[in-house]
Amino acid sequence: RGGLKGGGIRILNGARAPEVSSSSAASVRATVGYAVSITGCGADPLLDGAAVLAHSIRLASAANPASGSRFDYQMYAIVHPVAEDCAPLAGLRKLGYEVLIRDVPVKVEDIEGEYLRTKVVDNGCCGEKEFIKLEAYTLVQHPIVVHLDLDTLVLRAMDEIFDVMLDGPSSNVVVPTHAGAPLSTAKNVDAYFTRDYNMVRPGRPHVGVQGGFLVLRPSIETYDEFKSIIRKGDFRSNGGWGGKGFGPFYGSMTFQGIIPYFYDELHPGTGVELDRCVYNQMCDNPRDQKTVNDVVSGRCRDGRDDCPDCRSRPLDDVRTAHFTLCQKPWWCLPHGANRIQDRLCRKLHGEWFRIREDWERMRGDGKGGVRDGLGNGIFQKDHFRGWCKSQGKNG
C-alpha cells in the first residue's frame, strides 16, 4: 500500500522476517531480546522504522553468518494501551515482533511523592508513558535485552558487550567505553548505556542517559526495585531522584533520569557508559558552541578538557546509530553539504536505505517472485535507493 502521511517512504507490507538458518543455529550462544516501545501514534511511519530496524538486527546477528555473530535475536514491541488502537500491531507481528501491551509499572495516582506525581505526566517526550521501557526487564527468557528506539539502526554485531555480560569483565575483551574507562572486575555488568550530554550544562556531575539505547540484564527483582523507586516518588525539584542530583534535566523524571540513578547511585559499578561515537552514534557536537567551517569551539559538554568529535568517526567504527540530530531517514534529507555536520549523517542515512533495499529484495514481490529492492522515486536514487521522490517529509 502507499506511504503514511508525514513520511516519504512507502510502508512495507509486513513480510515476515526470515528464520535463522540451520547452519548458523548450531553456533548460536544465546538469543538476545530486542525491544522497542510505542507510547502513542504520530505522523512517522512506524512500520518503516520497525522493518528496517529488525532487518538491521538480523543482518548483525547469527541469522546472517556473514556477521560473525554468535547471538540470535527475537524482536518485541512494548505498546502502551493508548496506542493499542492506532499502532499497526498486525504489521508489527508480520515483521516478526512479539507485541506486548503494557501499562506503566506504577500508576501516576499511586506515586507517593507529590512533586513527581503532579509533574511527571508532562516530563520529557512522553511523560509517565516513558516508564513502559522498564518492561524490558521482565523479558527474563533472555539473558540480555537491548531496548532501542524505532529511529535506530544496528550496523555491526555487538558480541563484545554481550560476552562481557555473560562471562564477566575480562582483560581479553575490549569494550569501547566512554573516555576509555576500565571495566570493574569486582562486579558483573548489568547494563550498558550512553549519556546525553546535550541536555545538561558542561561539567554537570550527573548526566541523564540517552533514552534510545539500553542494553540490560533482565530481572524481575530489578524490575520490582524500579517499581518501588517510582512508587516512593522521591524526586525533588532541586535535586532530582533521591535529592542526589539526577535531575532536573530533560526526561529526568522518567527513563533518562531513573536509569543513571539506579546504576550510578544505588548500584554503582554495575552499569557501563559506552563510547557514544561507537554505540548510539547521533553525530552530536561535543562542545557547547557552534561548529563553523569544521572548526569546533567552546567547552566539552562531558566536562573533559578535550573530547573526540563523534561526527568525525569513520562509519566502519559505528555499531549502532540513532537518528536524532541527523533527523529521520524517511524525511528524505540529503545532507549534501561538505561539512562535519552533514558528512556522517549522509553516510548513516545511506546505510538505512541500503538495508531498506536489502529488505525489499529479500521479501520479494509478495507473490513468490523476485525484485531488485529499489523503489520508484527518482530523487538522488543512488543514495535513497528509489525510496524518495523529493526532499523533505513528504518526499
mmCIF file of C-alpha atoms in Angstrom:
data_model
loop_
_atom_site.group_PDB
_atom_site.id
_atom_site.type_symbol
_atom_site.label_atom_id
_atom_site.label_comp_id
_atom_site.label_asym_id
_atom_site.label_seq_id
_atom_site.Cartn_x
_atom_site.Cartn_y
_atom_site.Cartn_z
ATOM 1 C CA ARG A 1 0.000 0.000 0.000
ATOM 2 C CA GLY A 2 1.005 3.654 -0.170
ATOM 3 C CA GLY A 3 3.045 5.711 2.263
ATOM 4 C CA LEU A 4 1.840 7.079 5.581
ATOM 5 C CA LYS A 5 1.095 10.759 5.941
ATOM 6 C CA GLY A 6 4.165 12.653 7.084
ATOM 7 C CA GLY A 7 6.664 10.108 5.767
ATOM 8 C CA GLY A 8 8.472 9.922 2.456
ATOM 9 C CA ILE A 9 8.703 6.150 2.165
ATOM 10 C CA ARG A 10 6.172 3.528 1.174
ATOM 11 C CA ILE A 11 5.014 1.315 4.025
ATOM 12 C CA LEU A 12 6.451 -2.165 3.986
ATOM 13 C CA ASN A 13 3.704 -4.703 3.570
ATOM 14 C CA GLY A 14 4.634 -6.709 6.618
ATOM 15 C CA ALA A 15 6.688 -9.559 5.234
ATOM 16 C CA ARG A 16 7.772 -11.914 7.982
ATOM 17 C CA ALA A 17 11.419 -11.848 8.970
ATOM 18 C CA PRO A 18 13.340 -14.912 7.748
ATOM 19 C CA GLU A 19 14.059 -17.690 10.204
ATOM 20 C CA VAL A 20 17.574 -18.490 11.404
ATOM 21 C CA SER A 21 19.256 -20.963 9.089
ATOM 22 C CA SER A 22 20.164 -24.374 10.488
ATOM 23 C CA SER A 23 23.825 -23.813 9.631
ATOM 24 C CA SER A 24 24.030 -20.729 11.829
ATOM 25 C CA ALA A 25 21.802 -22.092 14.612
ATOM 26 C CA ALA A 26 24.448 -24.618 15.660
ATOM 27 C CA SER A 27 26.870 -21.876 16.686
ATOM 28 C CA VAL A 28 24.362 -19.646 18.477
ATOM 29 C CA ARG A 29 25.445 -18.849 22.024
ATOM 30 C CA ALA A 30 22.258 -17.149 23.215
ATOM 31 C CA THR A 31 19.175 -15.372 21.945
ATOM 32 C CA VAL A 32 19.127 -11.667 22.736
ATOM 33 C CA GLY A 33 15.800 -9.900 23.075
ATOM 34 C CA TYR A 34 15.443 -6.621 21.191
ATOM 35 C CA ALA A 35 12.607 -4.379 22.329
ATOM 36 C CA VAL A 36 11.063 -1.153 21.113
ATOM 37 C CA SER A 37 8.373 0.843 22.911
ATOM 38 C CA ILE A 38 5.380 2.588 21.390
ATOM 39 C CA THR A 39 3.714 5.163 23.637
ATOM 40 C CA GLY A 40 1.464 6.791 21.049
ATOM 41 C CA CYS A 41 0.856 7.265 17.348
ATOM 42 C CA GLY A 42 2.265 10.235 15.461
ATOM 43 C CA ALA A 43 2.900 11.010 11.822
ATOM 44 C CA ASP A 44 6.080 8.962 11.436
ATOM 45 C CA PRO A 45 5.741 5.643 9.576
ATOM 46 C CA LEU A 46 6.145 3.125 12.386
ATOM 47 C CA LEU A 47 6.338 0.081 10.151
ATOM 48 C CA ASP A 48 9.128 1.513 8.029
ATOM 49 C CA GLY A 49 11.300 2.146 11.062
ATOM 50 C CA ALA A 50 10.335 -1.183 12.633
ATOM 51 C CA ALA A 51 11.045 -3.175 9.478
ATOM 52 C CA VAL A 52 14.436 -1.663 8.733
ATOM 53 C CA LEU A 53 15.493 -1.844 12.387
ATOM 54 C CA ALA A 54 14.525 -5.526 12.610
ATOM 55 C CA HIS A 55 16.331 -6.323 9.359
ATOM 56 C CA SER A 56 19.437 -4.468 10.525
ATOM 57 C CA ILE A 57 19.411 -6.556 13.703
ATOM 58 C CA ARG A 58 19.040 -9.718 11.658
ATOM 59 C CA LEU A 59 21.993 -8.765 9.457
ATOM 60 C CA ALA A 60 24.139 -8.191 12.572
ATOM 61 C CA SER A 61 23.103 -11.457 14.252
ATOM 62 C CA ALA A 62 23.805 -15.167 13.932
ATOM 63 C CA ALA A 63 20.918 -15.356 11.465
ATOM 64 C CA ASN A 64 23.372 -13.860 8.983
ATOM 65 C CA PRO A 65 26.585 -15.959 9.010
ATOM 66 C CA ALA A 66 28.480 -13.109 7.353
ATOM 67 C CA SER A 67 28.039 -11.032 10.522
ATOM 68 C CA GLY A 68 30.314 -13.300 12.536
ATOM 69 C CA SER A 69 27.940 -13.004 15.492
ATOM 70 C CA ARG A 70 27.172 -15.873 17.848
ATOM 71 C CA PHE A 71 23.946 -14.327 19.130
ATOM 72 C CA ASP A 72 20.471 -14.850 17.730
ATOM 73 C CA TYR A 73 17.671 -12.314 18.173
ATOM 74 C CA GLN A 74 13.966 -12.002 18.993
ATOM 75 C CA MET A 75 12.007 -8.786 18.458
ATOM 76 C CA TYR A 76 9.451 -7.305 20.872
ATOM 77 C CA ALA A 77 7.194 -4.275 20.656
ATOM 78 C CA ILE A 78 6.082 -2.937 24.042
ATOM 79 C CA VAL A 79 2.889 -0.983 23.378
ATOM 80 C CA HIS A 80 1.157 1.362 25.811
ATOM 81 C CA PRO A 81 -2.641 0.852 25.937
ATOM 82 C CA VAL A 82 -3.282 4.331 24.486
ATOM 83 C CA ALA A 83 -1.506 3.198 21.303
ATOM 84 C CA GLU A 84 -3.216 -0.179 21.062
ATOM 85 C CA ASP A 85 -5.956 1.017 18.722
ATOM 86 C CA CYS A 86 -3.798 3.207 16.481
ATOM 87 C CA ALA A 87 -0.459 1.392 16.245
ATOM 88 C CA PRO A 88 -0.087 -1.090 13.342
ATOM 89 C CA LEU A 89 0.019 -4.162 15.576
ATOM 90 C CA ALA A 90 -0.767 -6.673 12.829
ATOM 91 C CA GLY A 91 2.022 -5.245 10.706
ATOM 92 C CA LEU A 92 4.463 -5.437 13.606
ATOM 93 C CA ARG A 93 3.588 -9.085 14.170
ATOM 94 C CA LYS A 94 4.144 -9.866 10.489
ATOM 95 C CA LEU A 95 7.550 -8.234 10.766
ATOM 96 C CA GLY A 96 8.476 -10.703 13.494
ATOM 97 C CA TYR A 97 7.743 -8.599 16.584
ATOM 98 C CA GLU A 98 6.011 -10.141 19.562
ATOM 99 C CA VAL A 99 3.571 -7.443 20.653
ATOM 100 C CA LEU A 100 3.249 -6.845 24.401
ATOM 101 C CA ILE A 101 0.509 -4.492 25.614
ATOM 102 C CA ARG A 102 1.857 -2.994 28.827
ATOM 103 C CA ASP A 103 0.694 -0.159 31.040
ATOM 104 C CA VAL A 104 3.135 1.829 33.159
ATOM 105 C CA PRO A 105 4.722 -0.113 36.057
ATOM 106 C CA VAL A 106 3.151 2.272 38.593
ATOM 107 C CA LYS A 107 0.029 4.336 38.013
ATOM 108 C CA VAL A 108 0.532 8.065 38.429
ATOM 109 C CA GLU A 109 -2.072 8.272 41.180
ATOM 110 C CA ASP A 110 -0.132 5.650 43.177
ATOM 111 C CA ILE A 111 3.077 7.706 43.279
ATOM 112 C CA GLU A 112 3.588 8.885 46.866
ATOM 113 C CA GLY A 113 5.851 11.857 46.161
ATOM 114 C CA GLU A 114 3.660 14.855 45.353
ATOM 115 C CA TYR A 115 6.185 16.625 43.143
ATOM 116 C CA LEU A 116 6.726 13.611 40.880
ATOM 117 C CA ARG A 117 3.041 12.673 40.912
ATOM 118 C CA THR A 118 1.936 16.110 39.710
ATOM 119 C CA LYS A 119 4.771 16.798 37.255
ATOM 120 C CA VAL A 120 5.704 13.508 35.618
ATOM 121 C CA VAL A 121 2.890 13.463 33.051
ATOM 122 C CA ASP A 122 4.425 16.499 31.338
ATOM 123 C CA ASN A 123 8.071 15.470 31.621
ATOM 124 C CA GLY A 124 10.254 14.679 28.631
ATOM 125 C CA CYS A 125 8.857 13.417 25.368
ATOM 126 C CA CYS A 126 6.146 11.124 26.653
ATOM 127 C CA GLY A 127 5.522 11.768 30.338
ATOM 128 C CA GLU A 128 4.951 8.759 32.554
ATOM 129 C CA LYS A 129 4.421 6.554 29.483
ATOM 130 C CA GLU A 130 8.199 6.505 29.044
ATOM 131 C CA PHE A 131 8.312 4.147 32.029
ATOM 132 C CA ILE A 132 6.998 1.297 29.842
ATOM 133 C CA LYS A 133 10.571 0.894 28.624
ATOM 134 C CA LEU A 134 11.237 -0.697 32.005
ATOM 135 C CA GLU A 135 9.023 -3.604 30.926
ATOM 136 C CA ALA A 136 12.083 -4.844 29.034
ATOM 137 C CA TYR A 137 13.406 -6.027 32.403
ATOM 138 C CA THR A 138 10.595 -8.591 32.563
ATOM 139 C CA LEU A 139 11.796 -10.468 29.465
ATOM 140 C CA VAL A 140 13.667 -12.938 31.645
ATOM 141 C CA GLN A 141 13.515 -15.661 28.984
ATOM 142 C CA HIS A 142 16.546 -13.864 27.524
ATOM 143 C CA PRO A 143 19.904 -13.399 29.264
ATOM 144 C CA ILE A 144 20.261 -9.974 27.631
ATOM 145 C CA VAL A 145 17.755 -7.460 26.257
ATOM 146 C CA VAL A 146 18.544 -4.446 24.089
ATOM 147 C CA HIS A 147 15.985 -1.641 24.152
ATOM 148 C CA LEU A 148 16.126 0.668 21.138
ATOM 149 C CA ASP A 149 14.060 3.484 19.698
ATOM 150 C CA LEU A 150 12.450 2.873 16.312
ATOM 151 C CA ASP A 151 14.667 5.504 14.697
ATOM 152 C CA THR A 152 17.817 3.493 15.353
ATOM 153 C CA LEU A 153 19.899 1.186 13.197
ATOM 154 C CA VAL A 154 22.239 -1.677 14.068
ATOM 155 C CA LEU A 155 25.233 -1.759 11.752
ATOM 156 C CA ARG A 156 27.513 -4.362 13.311
ATOM 157 C CA ALA A 157 27.470 -7.245 15.761
ATOM 158 C CA MET A 158 27.628 -6.355 19.447
ATOM 159 C CA ASP A 159 29.117 -9.628 20.675
ATOM 160 C CA GLU A 160 31.854 -7.843 22.639
ATOM 161 C CA ILE A 161 29.439 -6.295 25.113
ATOM 162 C CA PHE A 162 27.204 -9.375 25.223
ATOM 163 C CA ASP A 163 30.154 -11.632 26.070
ATOM 164 C CA VAL A 164 31.164 -9.405 28.986
ATOM 165 C CA MET A 165 27.626 -9.506 30.384
ATOM 166 C CA LEU A 166 27.585 -13.300 30.254
ATOM 167 C CA ASP A 167 31.196 -14.061 31.221
ATOM 168 C CA GLY A 168 32.134 -11.117 33.415
ATOM 169 C CA PRO A 169 34.788 -8.482 32.679
ATOM 170 C CA SER A 170 37.957 -9.875 31.138
ATOM 171 C CA SER A 171 41.226 -8.336 30.075
ATOM 172 C CA ASN A 172 40.840 -10.231 26.804
ATOM 173 C CA VAL A 173 37.723 -8.310 25.751
ATOM 174 C CA VAL A 174 38.000 -4.665 24.766
ATOM 175 C CA VAL A 175 34.757 -2.755 25.271
ATOM 176 C CA PRO A 176 34.574 0.777 23.815
ATOM 177 C CA THR A 177 33.712 2.674 26.979
ATOM 178 C CA HIS A 178 33.311 6.408 27.421
ATOM 179 C CA ALA A 179 36.731 8.052 27.760
ATOM 180 C CA GLY A 180 38.314 4.587 27.779
ATOM 181 C CA ALA A 181 37.219 3.928 31.359
ATOM 182 C CA PRO A 182 38.233 0.439 32.553
ATOM 183 C CA LEU A 183 35.567 -2.102 33.387
ATOM 184 C CA SER A 184 35.184 -3.005 37.029
ATOM 185 C CA THR A 185 36.390 -6.523 37.729
ATOM 186 C CA ALA A 186 34.605 -6.631 41.077
ATOM 187 C CA LYS A 187 31.047 -6.635 39.755
ATOM 188 C CA ASN A 188 29.129 -8.039 36.827
ATOM 189 C CA VAL A 189 27.932 -5.682 34.132
ATOM 190 C CA ASP A 190 24.142 -5.440 34.307
ATOM 191 C CA ALA A 191 23.601 -2.572 31.867
ATOM 192 C CA TYR A 192 25.211 -0.540 29.106
ATOM 193 C CA PHE A 193 24.070 2.929 28.092
ATOM 194 C CA THR A 194 25.263 6.211 26.620
ATOM 195 C CA ARG A 195 24.709 9.613 28.185
ATOM 196 C CA ASP A 196 23.011 12.623 26.641
ATOM 197 C CA TYR A 197 25.447 15.443 27.321
ATOM 198 C CA ASN A 198 23.461 17.744 25.044
ATOM 199 C CA MET A 199 20.755 18.040 27.701
ATOM 200 C CA VAL A 200 22.856 19.446 30.565
ATOM 201 C CA ARG A 201 25.400 22.176 31.137
ATOM 202 C CA PRO A 202 29.052 21.168 30.676
ATOM 203 C CA GLY A 203 30.648 19.588 33.714
ATOM 204 C CA ARG A 204 27.456 18.542 35.480
ATOM 205 C CA PRO A 205 28.300 15.599 37.777
ATOM 206 C CA HIS A 206 25.193 13.540 36.953
ATOM 207 C CA VAL A 207 24.049 13.293 33.353
ATOM 208 C CA GLY A 208 20.979 11.505 32.041
ATOM 209 C CA VAL A 209 21.165 8.503 29.767
ATOM 210 C CA GLN A 210 20.195 8.832 26.133
ATOM 211 C CA GLY A 211 16.769 7.231 26.051
ATOM 212 C CA GLY A 212 17.085 5.418 22.729
ATOM 213 C CA PHE A 213 19.663 2.811 23.756
ATOM 214 C CA LEU A 214 19.906 0.498 26.760
ATOM 215 C CA VAL A 215 21.430 -2.965 26.997
ATOM 216 C CA LEU A 216 20.208 -4.653 30.177
ATOM 217 C CA ARG A 217 20.178 -7.860 32.152
ATOM 218 C CA PRO A 218 16.513 -8.840 32.613
ATOM 219 C CA SER A 219 15.483 -9.436 36.205
ATOM 220 C CA ILE A 220 12.141 -9.387 37.981
ATOM 221 C CA GLU A 221 13.970 -8.317 41.137
ATOM 222 C CA THR A 222 15.420 -5.316 39.302
ATOM 223 C CA TYR A 223 12.033 -4.526 37.779
ATOM 224 C CA ASP A 224 10.397 -4.609 41.207
ATOM 225 C CA GLU A 225 13.073 -2.287 42.576
ATOM 226 C CA PHE A 226 12.342 0.211 39.815
ATOM 227 C CA LYS A 227 8.648 -0.017 40.710
ATOM 228 C CA SER A 228 9.436 0.699 44.354
ATOM 229 C CA ILE A 229 11.513 3.739 43.399
ATOM 230 C CA ILE A 230 8.720 5.111 41.231
ATOM 231 C CA ARG A 231 6.028 4.399 43.813
ATOM 232 C CA LYS A 232 8.015 6.181 46.531
ATOM 233 C CA GLY A 233 8.473 9.068 44.111
ATOM 234 C CA ASP A 234 11.390 10.753 45.858
ATOM 235 C CA PHE A 235 12.147 13.210 43.063
ATOM 236 C CA ARG A 236 12.948 16.718 44.253
ATOM 237 C CA SER A 237 12.645 19.968 42.347
ATOM 238 C CA ASN A 238 16.205 20.984 43.133
ATOM 239 C CA GLY A 239 17.899 17.602 43.454
ATOM 240 C CA GLY A 240 16.166 15.064 41.258
ATOM 241 C CA TRP A 241 15.976 11.404 42.277
ATOM 242 C CA GLY A 242 16.738 10.945 45.957
ATOM 243 C CA GLY A 243 18.000 14.519 46.060
ATOM 244 C CA LYS A 244 21.299 13.213 44.643
ATOM 245 C CA GLY A 245 21.467 15.414 41.539
ATOM 246 C CA PHE A 246 19.924 13.038 38.999
ATOM 247 C CA GLY A 247 17.731 15.823 37.690
ATOM 248 C CA PRO A 248 16.271 18.112 36.834
ATOM 249 C CA PHE A 249 17.093 17.778 33.134
ATOM 250 C CA TYR A 250 15.123 16.715 30.073
ATOM 251 C CA GLY A 251 13.343 13.438 30.801
ATOM 252 C CA SER A 252 14.895 13.184 34.261
ATOM 253 C CA MET A 253 11.642 12.232 35.990
ATOM 254 C CA THR A 254 11.307 9.140 33.844
ATOM 255 C CA PHE A 255 13.638 6.811 31.958
ATOM 256 C CA GLN A 256 16.521 9.194 31.297
ATOM 257 C CA GLY A 257 16.882 10.044 34.976
ATOM 258 C CA ILE A 258 15.898 6.893 36.810
ATOM 259 C CA ILE A 259 18.363 4.694 34.888
ATOM 260 C CA PRO A 260 21.504 6.614 35.936
ATOM 261 C CA TYR A 261 20.110 6.981 39.471
ATOM 262 C CA PHE A 262 19.758 3.205 39.640
ATOM 263 C CA TYR A 263 23.150 2.266 38.187
ATOM 264 C CA ASP A 264 25.295 5.190 39.363
ATOM 265 C CA GLU A 265 23.860 5.798 42.834
ATOM 266 C CA LEU A 266 22.045 2.685 44.041
ATOM 267 C CA HIS A 267 24.138 0.006 42.299
ATOM 268 C CA PRO A 268 27.443 1.654 41.379
ATOM 269 C CA GLY A 269 29.788 -0.303 39.158
ATOM 270 C CA THR A 270 27.073 -2.429 37.554
ATOM 271 C CA GLY A 271 26.284 -0.035 34.701
ATOM 272 C CA VAL A 272 28.782 0.895 31.986
ATOM 273 C CA GLU A 273 28.761 4.053 29.912
ATOM 274 C CA LEU A 274 29.753 3.201 26.345
ATOM 275 C CA ASP A 275 31.541 5.368 23.806
ATOM 276 C CA ARG A 276 28.690 7.244 22.133
ATOM 277 C CA CYS A 277 30.761 7.560 18.943
ATOM 278 C CA VAL A 278 30.526 3.761 18.584
ATOM 279 C CA TYR A 279 27.213 2.881 20.230
ATOM 280 C CA ASN A 280 24.105 5.040 19.789
ATOM 281 C CA GLN A 281 26.002 7.360 17.429
ATOM 282 C CA MET A 282 23.971 10.561 16.960
ATOM 283 C CA CYS A 283 26.534 12.833 15.268
ATOM 284 C CA ASP A 284 26.298 15.340 18.096
ATOM 285 C CA ASN A 285 28.538 18.345 18.585
ATOM 286 C CA PRO A 286 30.791 17.538 21.580
ATOM 287 C CA ARG A 287 31.159 21.212 22.524
ATOM 288 C CA ASP A 288 28.747 23.907 23.657
ATOM 289 C CA GLN A 289 29.430 26.362 20.817
ATOM 290 C CA LYS A 290 28.629 26.132 17.121
ATOM 291 C CA THR A 291 30.970 24.445 14.673
ATOM 292 C CA VAL A 292 31.926 26.751 11.799
ATOM 293 C CA ASN A 293 33.845 25.530 8.742
ATOM 294 C CA ASP A 294 34.600 22.266 10.558
ATOM 295 C CA VAL A 295 36.258 24.157 13.429
ATOM 296 C CA VAL A 296 34.827 23.351 16.860
ATOM 297 C CA SER A 297 34.732 25.815 19.729
ATOM 298 C CA GLY A 298 33.538 26.056 23.301
ATOM 299 C CA ARG A 299 33.743 23.741 26.279
ATOM 300 C CA CYS A 300 33.431 19.976 26.082
ATOM 301 C CA ARG A 301 29.906 19.032 27.108
ATOM 302 C CA ASP A 302 31.126 15.967 29.000
ATOM 303 C CA GLY A 303 33.375 18.024 31.279
ATOM 304 C CA ARG A 304 36.717 16.935 29.839
ATOM 305 C CA ASP A 305 39.376 19.373 28.695
ATOM 306 C CA ASP A 306 39.497 17.664 25.312
ATOM 307 C CA CYS A 307 36.853 15.471 23.710
ATOM 308 C CA PRO A 308 36.570 13.492 20.474
ATOM 309 C CA ASP A 309 34.110 14.622 17.831
ATOM 310 C CA CYS A 310 31.767 11.744 17.000
ATOM 311 C CA ARG A 311 30.944 13.424 13.700
ATOM 312 C CA SER A 312 34.481 12.636 12.512
ATOM 313 C CA ARG A 313 34.302 8.939 13.408
ATOM 314 C CA PRO A 314 34.684 6.502 10.474
ATOM 315 C CA LEU A 315 31.469 4.749 9.509
ATOM 316 C CA ASP A 316 33.158 1.378 9.976
ATOM 317 C CA ASP A 317 33.535 2.079 13.716
ATOM 318 C CA VAL A 318 29.816 2.585 14.326
ATOM 319 C CA ARG A 319 27.883 -0.329 15.878
ATOM 320 C CA THR A 320 24.512 1.399 16.257
ATOM 321 C CA ALA A 321 23.177 4.748 15.071
ATOM 322 C CA HIS A 322 20.310 6.866 16.361
ATOM 323 C CA PHE A 323 18.649 9.340 14.017
ATOM 324 C CA THR A 324 18.041 12.334 16.257
ATOM 325 C CA LEU A 325 20.239 15.238 15.199
ATOM 326 C CA CYS A 326 20.587 13.788 11.693
ATOM 327 C CA GLN A 327 16.762 13.617 11.570
ATOM 328 C CA LYS A 328 14.781 10.620 10.350
ATOM 329 C CA PRO A 329 15.815 8.806 7.162
ATOM 330 C CA TRP A 330 12.218 8.794 5.931
ATOM 331 C CA TRP A 331 12.285 12.595 5.845
ATOM 332 C CA CYS A 332 14.423 12.235 2.722
ATOM 333 C CA LEU A 333 17.044 14.820 3.692
ATOM 334 C CA PRO A 334 20.182 14.589 1.507
ATOM 335 C CA HIS A 335 22.686 16.088 3.986
ATOM 336 C CA GLY A 336 24.650 17.080 0.909
ATOM 337 C CA ALA A 337 26.795 19.882 2.329
ATOM 338 C CA ASN A 338 30.506 19.161 2.661
ATOM 339 C CA ARG A 339 30.706 19.938 6.353
ATOM 340 C CA ILE A 340 31.156 17.952 9.532
ATOM 341 C CA GLN A 341 27.502 18.428 10.487
ATOM 342 C CA ASP A 342 26.391 16.526 7.359
ATOM 343 C CA ARG A 343 29.022 14.095 6.109
ATOM 344 C CA LEU A 344 28.488 11.258 8.596
ATOM 345 C CA CYS A 345 24.734 11.888 8.692
ATOM 346 C CA ARG A 346 24.619 11.281 4.942
ATOM 347 C CA LYS A 347 26.587 8.056 5.287
ATOM 348 C CA LEU A 348 24.333 6.797 8.085
ATOM 349 C CA HIS A 349 21.193 7.644 6.138
ATOM 350 C CA GLY A 350 22.751 5.847 3.189
ATOM 351 C CA GLU A 351 23.154 2.749 5.354
ATOM 352 C CA TRP A 352 19.496 2.910 6.379
ATOM 353 C CA PHE A 353 18.415 2.939 2.737
ATOM 354 C CA ARG A 354 20.921 0.223 1.825
ATOM 355 C CA ILE A 355 19.372 -2.021 4.465
ATOM 356 C CA ARG A 356 15.906 -0.979 3.285
ATOM 357 C CA GLU A 357 16.827 -2.089 -0.240
ATOM 358 C CA ASP A 358 18.177 -5.390 1.066
ATOM 359 C CA TRP A 359 14.953 -5.998 2.976
ATOM 360 C CA GLU A 360 12.830 -5.277 -0.080
ATOM 361 C CA ARG A 361 14.936 -7.627 -2.180
ATOM 362 C CA MET A 362 14.725 -10.385 0.425
ATOM 363 C CA ARG A 363 10.965 -10.213 0.843
ATOM 364 C CA GLY A 364 10.384 -10.321 -2.915
ATOM 365 C CA ASP A 365 7.260 -9.148 -4.677
ATOM 366 C CA GLY A 366 4.834 -10.763 -2.243
ATOM 367 C CA LYS A 367 3.868 -13.383 -4.830
ATOM 368 C CA GLY A 368 6.886 -15.629 -4.612
ATOM 369 C CA GLY A 369 8.795 -13.667 -7.226
ATOM 370 C CA VAL A 370 11.984 -11.652 -7.002
ATOM 371 C CA ARG A 371 12.528 -7.906 -7.068
ATOM 372 C CA ASP A 372 15.571 -5.670 -7.106
ATOM 373 C CA GLY A 373 14.677 -3.871 -3.867
ATOM 374 C CA LEU A 374 14.641 -0.407 -5.406
ATOM 375 C CA GLY A 375 11.710 1.982 -5.230
ATOM 376 C CA ASN A 376 10.326 4.167 -8.000
ATOM 377 C CA GLY A 377 11.474 7.526 -6.630
ATOM 378 C CA ILE A 378 13.980 9.499 -8.665
ATOM 379 C CA PHE A 379 15.343 11.890 -6.010
ATOM 380 C CA GLN A 380 19.054 11.078 -5.613
ATOM 381 C CA LYS A 381 18.278 7.478 -6.473
ATOM 382 C CA ASP A 382 21.835 6.224 -5.924
ATOM 383 C CA HIS A 383 21.604 7.423 -2.324
ATOM 384 C CA PHE A 384 17.954 6.853 -1.419
ATOM 385 C CA ARG A 385 17.625 3.647 -3.491
ATOM 386 C CA GLY A 386 14.434 4.863 -5.115
ATOM 387 C CA TRP A 387 12.519 5.329 -1.859
ATOM 388 C CA CYS A 388 12.337 9.148 -2.018
ATOM 389 C CA LYS A 389 10.652 11.130 -4.760
ATOM 390 C CA SER A 390 11.669 14.553 -3.432
ATOM 391 C CA GLN A 391 13.385 16.222 -0.490
ATOM 392 C CA GLY A 392 11.556 16.645 2.820
ATOM 393 C CA LYS A 393 8.974 14.930 4.999
ATOM 394 C CA ASN A 394 6.584 14.442 2.097
ATOM 395 C CA GLY A 395 9.329 13.184 -0.224
#
